[in-house]
């Protein structure tokens, strides 16, 4: 089988050394149970087809992978599958302004795409915090969001068509760059499927026009409740800003240590709000946001005065997770979404749950979407800390679900949030999700053991996890 | 393959990495290969495997460690401030100690740097050989090495100009330009010449920590009894000498490091002393040497110093990604250094600049070798001043 | 929380599920505005109607929960009362029908796609069970995206009972413009975010929405493109929808045998005759067939109709 793979690709693009297998057993999540088989670096659709066919011949699974920045273990190989690293397929194939579309390979880095479009006056709207490193293929797999998805929608709304290698080895194109075609939206089903329905080899993304005017407001508050209320009131007032992001005091200080962007260190919460559009409307909306903030006791109101200041503020916001290691070596992150009007209450519960479990909790989140990112800090070297983190995490998830929230807004389920799926969905619901999965991949050969919880998943997760090292000989 | 090895890495530094991956796009070797093993996150993970879990140093692991350019672009990108440069230097030092690194061979090669006359003689020989096309191209030598150059004269006692080893032998004209610019600003210059034969930067990068310490001590002794500023026109040397304080951890070394300035940094602080002249009619893109941008973090001063002297300053669009020179890297890993350089050249091409200014000899040689018109910022300032006087 | 508690409690949904049952051929009818889409229903099929009623309008959440049998017009009226609107097209039909067909509003550039606006869908399965898919919040990647699969499935995978839709604030100003001498593509390129740009081979219509000051500024910007005048409404659309690339739609000058209207930047075109059918790719068809057999193993949902 290794021989087959190496014949199809090349010796140096099929790795099976201990070092590579260790590295590809992980992504950016804390999950430790991965076990990688050979790692392939295809350079073309045809090579991905070859890999898929060889895998099926040998009754092996495959796991696609982008930059490995996923936070829920979606790219972690279970049961020593072939890892298909898409990082070498990183060409922007065509930028077609007349059709408002760009065709890219899945390994293209999100920010690289937006940068290459900027000269033409366009961007790729989804801007996850990891956008400087994450790939478009990974964005498709996770239906990635980002701060600016409040106004423009998540990845799904910006992907027109996807060339996919199915588990059969066949290549199909889901969706189309032509006008709305009716019929089953297999493209929509594929986006956000966490690499379980097939391997994307080309993606047509929609180009968005750069806004003529942008206004960035940095608002600070003496209480988290005031900040959360401001967010809710802004939307209730009929304003949809491009982004509304909140950070609490602790995370703001960690971020400020790194970027020095001028975030106020003494506020209980800071709100970064951005309005985009035409000059007149932007002025009106930002003024109204200021008024809403004032009526919610804003402590300070500041407008970014230059593009450089704006960029620095965003750099701070987007590197927030990484900055956490200044405080504790490990963190565990949730991604629940709650109704906007419940934000203030849920945040209070989250801090209370953290305190009860003697854990430091920080919050940095896409407030406009109600998408929370409670971060539980811990030191994995201290016995018992991780257990407390899991216990607190479970309580936080339940608190979010109890107010009508969902498990994940943009990070996906992966392996880490699988157990909670049964708290959001009935077994019938999950059974239908599995039918969707099997419509594409009847044998569950692509990224097995993800998303659906045990008992529902195509594959037996325990069996996948217990495959001994050295199974590949 | 080896038995368990203690890399002697600081556990706190090693644990500072949360594996978020934000470093990946800033790592030149990851950028050109897309391979986790050739990324800072991958390298740290493998350091942990070796140090904490007794994993053997296989061929792949060694490749991961030895292919690091040590540009330290990952440090600027790391929100958790993981000191990657120190981790990789220590890793290499431990591998040298265990005798499983090619750095042991490097020791012999780098020995020459301590003997300036020998180096100059060797350079003259290489130059002639090179012009006779006797040197294989993949060695990456500059196309035209100087055969003989006049010494830098001492013009006063205000500042030291660090002349160093390879640069003095190969690019003495840059020192000369820097000295003239300093004089134009009214600073009397003492070249360090034989006082400090070599700063030891390349030794430190190769993991030859004993040699690096010995050379650092020698440098400190050579310029002791004096508190004059030490100006450096090579970003790599400047970064290394600014790090003596941390490396040797003595009061004397710390005081020494406090005296070290990049020449651009120094001039940016004394802009008012430079003559006002008409700028050169050139569009110049600045290629930030990694050790200026990511280690010394004073790359903005190059812009401040240079901007009055050229008509147009252009920023490259690659976030200061390494050019692939990396000191000895371009000789040891010529293929990867070439791929990394291709990216840089594409960015240079997009910039449309006439000239690329780089404050580091390694970058200049590496890029000039690909046909890029390179100049040191001091050469540009010097030329603008000379043009005004003519 | 136990799994039983996760099932929806609304008795109206349960009686709809009971009515649909788990055997016999069934079809859900809305108002029949797209009744022939996907083929004619086989004879002898029991025709049911989905439950009606708006369950909850939440302007601060930008969502609405509505039962599938509700008229789109009624939904839009209720939303307008709180200053909101939906992405569904108003053509006399029901919410469930609009979602089963999945056709976008003419102003899709301003309102977003129907597919993207369906946050949660509750449908009755071929086995007569109520299935919840998606979530009632504006952002959600928890599990497989069944709402996407159901939207546009013409009722062949499940009978839509209730949905949660994303809504948006109603713009304070709306203005249609028309020009006889403006290039449609240039008009589109000149505008920042038009809600709609139409072209019939000689005239260009533009729909501007938003703050009055922005609408005025966009209008002003069009002066360099052509002579635009206010219009009361968009043109009449011919009956058949075509899907073209946006470039082809914009460069269309005539369609054999009648009039046409093309949506610029979208690629939808309306003509007097249907577009020549393109055969479905065989490998893709395998996925379609597998989905149908997994969701409706006995073929009882909308027999005769295929997506």
XYZ file of C-alpha atoms in Angstrom, chain C residues 16-281:
266
model
C -49.045 17.191 11.176
C -46.665 14.286 11.709
C -49.547 12.038 12.665
C -51.457 13.072 9.582
C -48.494 12.249 7.386
C -47.942 8.924 9.131
C -45.405 6.374 7.999
C -47.062 4.795 4.984
C -48.911 5.707 1.809
C -47.971 8.121 -0.946
C -48.143 11.751 0.147
C -47.434 15.199 -1.146
C -47.546 18.568 0.616
C -49.190 21.358 -1.324
C -48.630 25.037 -0.777
C -50.423 27.389 -3.151
C -49.214 25.586 -6.221
C -47.170 28.465 -7.642
C -44.393 26.039 -8.597
C -46.434 22.858 -8.530
C -44.868 21.411 -11.700
C -41.288 21.913 -10.617
C -39.489 18.574 -10.782
C -42.324 16.803 -12.600
C -45.984 16.061 -12.052
C -47.136 14.256 -8.938
C -48.117 10.663 -9.594
C -51.844 9.882 -9.510
C -53.391 8.583 -6.309
C -51.218 10.599 -3.956
C -52.744 12.009 -0.800
C -52.315 15.796 -0.762
C -51.700 17.390 2.627
C -51.198 20.948 3.799
C -48.530 22.078 6.207
C -49.484 23.807 9.474
C -49.760 27.581 9.466
C -48.916 30.382 11.858
C -46.077 32.642 12.881
C -44.706 31.269 16.149
C -42.235 33.950 17.188
C -40.803 37.104 15.670
C -37.503 38.135 17.305
C -36.182 41.313 15.705
C -33.315 41.648 18.191
C -32.183 38.167 17.187
C -32.937 38.838 13.518
C -34.927 35.591 13.398
C -38.485 34.421 12.951
C -40.015 31.013 13.680
C -42.824 30.267 11.270
C -44.847 27.221 10.260
C -44.492 26.038 6.693
C -48.084 26.584 5.548
C -47.961 30.318 6.321
C -48.177 32.621 3.311
C -44.939 34.457 2.541
C -47.021 37.634 2.260
C -48.343 37.181 5.793
C -44.839 36.532 7.081
C -43.500 39.640 5.401
C -46.348 41.731 6.803
C -45.585 40.543 10.321
C -41.893 41.243 9.856
C -42.535 44.684 8.403
C -44.305 45.618 11.609
C -41.013 45.271 13.482
C -38.914 46.808 10.714
C -37.582 43.530 9.331
C -37.840 41.425 6.169
C -36.966 37.954 4.939
C -35.101 36.562 1.931
C -38.142 34.673 0.622
C -39.648 35.704 -2.704
C -43.261 36.857 -2.646
C -45.144 35.188 -5.454
C -48.381 34.203 -3.720
C -47.057 30.998 -2.176
C -46.261 29.601 1.229
C -43.094 29.662 3.309
C -42.724 25.895 3.026
C -43.222 26.015 -0.719
C -40.644 28.774 -1.124
C -38.103 26.745 0.827
C -38.898 23.460 -0.901
C -38.277 25.180 -4.237
C -35.413 27.308 -2.964
C -35.816 30.054 -5.540
C -34.241 33.370 -4.531
C -35.858 36.770 -4.292
C -35.230 39.118 -7.190
C -33.253 41.247 -4.713
C -30.987 38.360 -3.779
C -27.939 40.641 -3.692
C -29.589 42.719 -1.001
C -31.549 40.069 0.865
C -29.258 37.062 0.614
C -30.023 33.597 -0.689
C -33.025 31.661 0.584
C -30.678 28.747 1.310
C -28.535 30.882 3.577
C -31.513 32.234 5.477
C -32.878 28.873 6.675
C -31.355 28.512 10.135
C -33.455 25.662 11.394
C -35.919 23.366 9.722
C -38.302 20.907 11.309
C -39.650 18.364 8.887
C -41.596 15.169 9.068
C -39.603 12.231 7.791
C -40.826 9.434 5.572
C -41.122 7.433 8.805
C -43.489 10.038 10.236
C -41.005 11.396 12.755
C -40.354 15.066 13.437
C -36.725 15.850 12.649
C -35.031 19.051 13.836
C -32.070 20.246 11.824
C -29.879 23.287 12.320
C -30.424 25.727 15.177
C -32.422 28.818 15.994
C -29.413 31.153 16.056
C -27.752 33.120 13.282
C -24.547 31.122 13.214
C -24.289 27.371 13.572
C -21.980 24.578 12.494
C -23.155 21.940 14.925
C -23.382 18.783 12.884
C -24.338 18.113 9.297
C -26.150 20.819 7.409
C -29.541 19.204 6.814
C -31.296 22.568 6.309
C -29.191 23.012 3.153
C -30.172 19.589 1.872
C -33.868 20.119 2.586
C -33.993 23.582 1.026
C -34.586 23.066 -2.675
C -35.343 19.356 -2.306
C -38.931 19.837 -3.588
C -40.310 17.926 -0.652
C -38.723 14.680 -1.788
C -36.659 14.104 1.369
C -39.050 15.257 4.087
C -42.183 17.333 4.624
C -41.256 20.787 5.871
C -43.317 21.707 8.935
C -41.635 24.706 10.527
C -38.563 26.842 9.950
C -36.515 29.488 11.687
C -35.384 32.099 9.189
C -32.777 34.773 9.471
C -34.307 38.184 8.930
C -32.717 41.532 8.240
C -33.574 45.139 8.989
C -35.764 46.679 6.334
C -33.776 49.428 4.620
C -35.080 52.903 5.273
C -35.193 53.680 1.566
C -35.858 51.667 -1.579
C -35.623 53.068 -5.098
C -35.851 51.459 -8.528
C -34.170 53.267 -11.402
C -34.247 52.615 -15.121
C -32.022 53.700 -17.984
C -32.166 53.238 -21.750
C -28.525 53.989 -22.412
C -26.575 52.460 -19.535
C -24.328 49.437 -19.892
C -25.639 46.854 -17.394
C -22.247 45.486 -16.338
C -20.798 48.945 -15.923
C -23.841 49.934 -13.855
C -23.275 46.925 -11.636
C -19.546 47.608 -11.295
C -20.156 51.239 -10.416
C -22.477 50.465 -7.528
C -21.176 49.243 -4.174
C -23.978 46.896 -3.164
C -27.047 47.156 -5.366
C -29.964 44.920 -4.382
C -30.664 44.118 -7.995
C -29.493 45.089 -11.479
C -31.606 43.899 -14.428
C -31.063 44.032 -18.182
C -33.484 43.243 -20.995
C -31.236 43.865 -23.985
C -31.944 47.569 -24.188
C -32.827 48.873 -20.725
C -31.043 48.588 -17.395
C -32.905 48.633 -14.087
C -31.197 49.209 -10.773
C -32.630 48.668 -7.311
C -30.981 50.726 -4.610
C -31.758 50.169 -0.931
C -30.374 51.537 2.304
C -29.909 54.873 4.001
C -31.389 57.708 1.941
C -28.007 59.395 1.796
C -26.387 56.218 0.399
C -29.136 55.718 -2.170
C -28.648 59.316 -3.289
C -24.888 58.858 -3.510
C -25.228 55.674 -5.581
C -27.755 57.388 -7.856
C -25.324 60.230 -8.287
C -22.486 57.821 -9.116
C -24.575 56.373 -11.952
C -24.611 59.712 -13.780
C -21.354 58.722 -15.448
C -22.859 55.459 -16.661
C -26.080 56.578 -18.251
C -29.241 58.562 -17.830
C -31.196 56.897 -15.019
C -34.699 57.837 -13.986
C -36.812 56.666 -11.073
C -39.052 53.695 -11.834
C -42.005 52.358 -9.866
C -41.108 48.728 -10.127
C -38.918 46.174 -11.884
C -39.987 44.917 -15.306
C -42.305 41.968 -15.789
C -40.293 38.759 -15.746
C -40.826 36.096 -18.413
C -41.853 32.706 -17.043
C -38.758 30.533 -17.373
C -35.643 30.826 -15.242
C -32.268 30.139 -16.775
C -28.964 29.777 -14.986
C -26.036 31.404 -16.795
C -22.672 32.680 -15.737
C -22.955 36.321 -14.676
C -20.751 37.272 -17.612
C -22.980 35.511 -20.122
C -26.111 36.994 -18.574
C -24.664 40.495 -18.825
C -23.589 40.076 -22.432
C -26.929 38.631 -23.585
C -28.489 40.740 -26.328
C -31.407 38.574 -27.396
C -33.002 35.242 -26.667
C -34.530 33.431 -29.593
C -38.293 33.470 -29.560
C -39.102 36.209 -27.098
C -38.139 38.653 -24.408
C -35.636 38.173 -21.647
C -34.573 39.816 -18.425
C -31.138 39.054 -16.964
C -29.999 39.606 -13.410
C -26.533 41.153 -13.543
C -23.937 39.876 -11.097
C -26.182 36.888 -10.345
C -26.548 35.070 -13.650
C -30.250 34.277 -13.456
C -32.142 35.019 -16.644
C -35.866 34.902 -17.306
C -37.014 34.000 -20.807
C -40.191 32.972 -22.594
C -38.976 29.435 -23.148
C -37.176 26.992 -20.880
C -33.406 26.677 -20.890
C -32.046 23.629 -22.680
C -31.539 20.976 -20.023
C -27.997 19.988 -19.139
C -27.635 16.295 -18.309
C -26.742 15.602 -14.696
C -23.314 14.152 -14.131
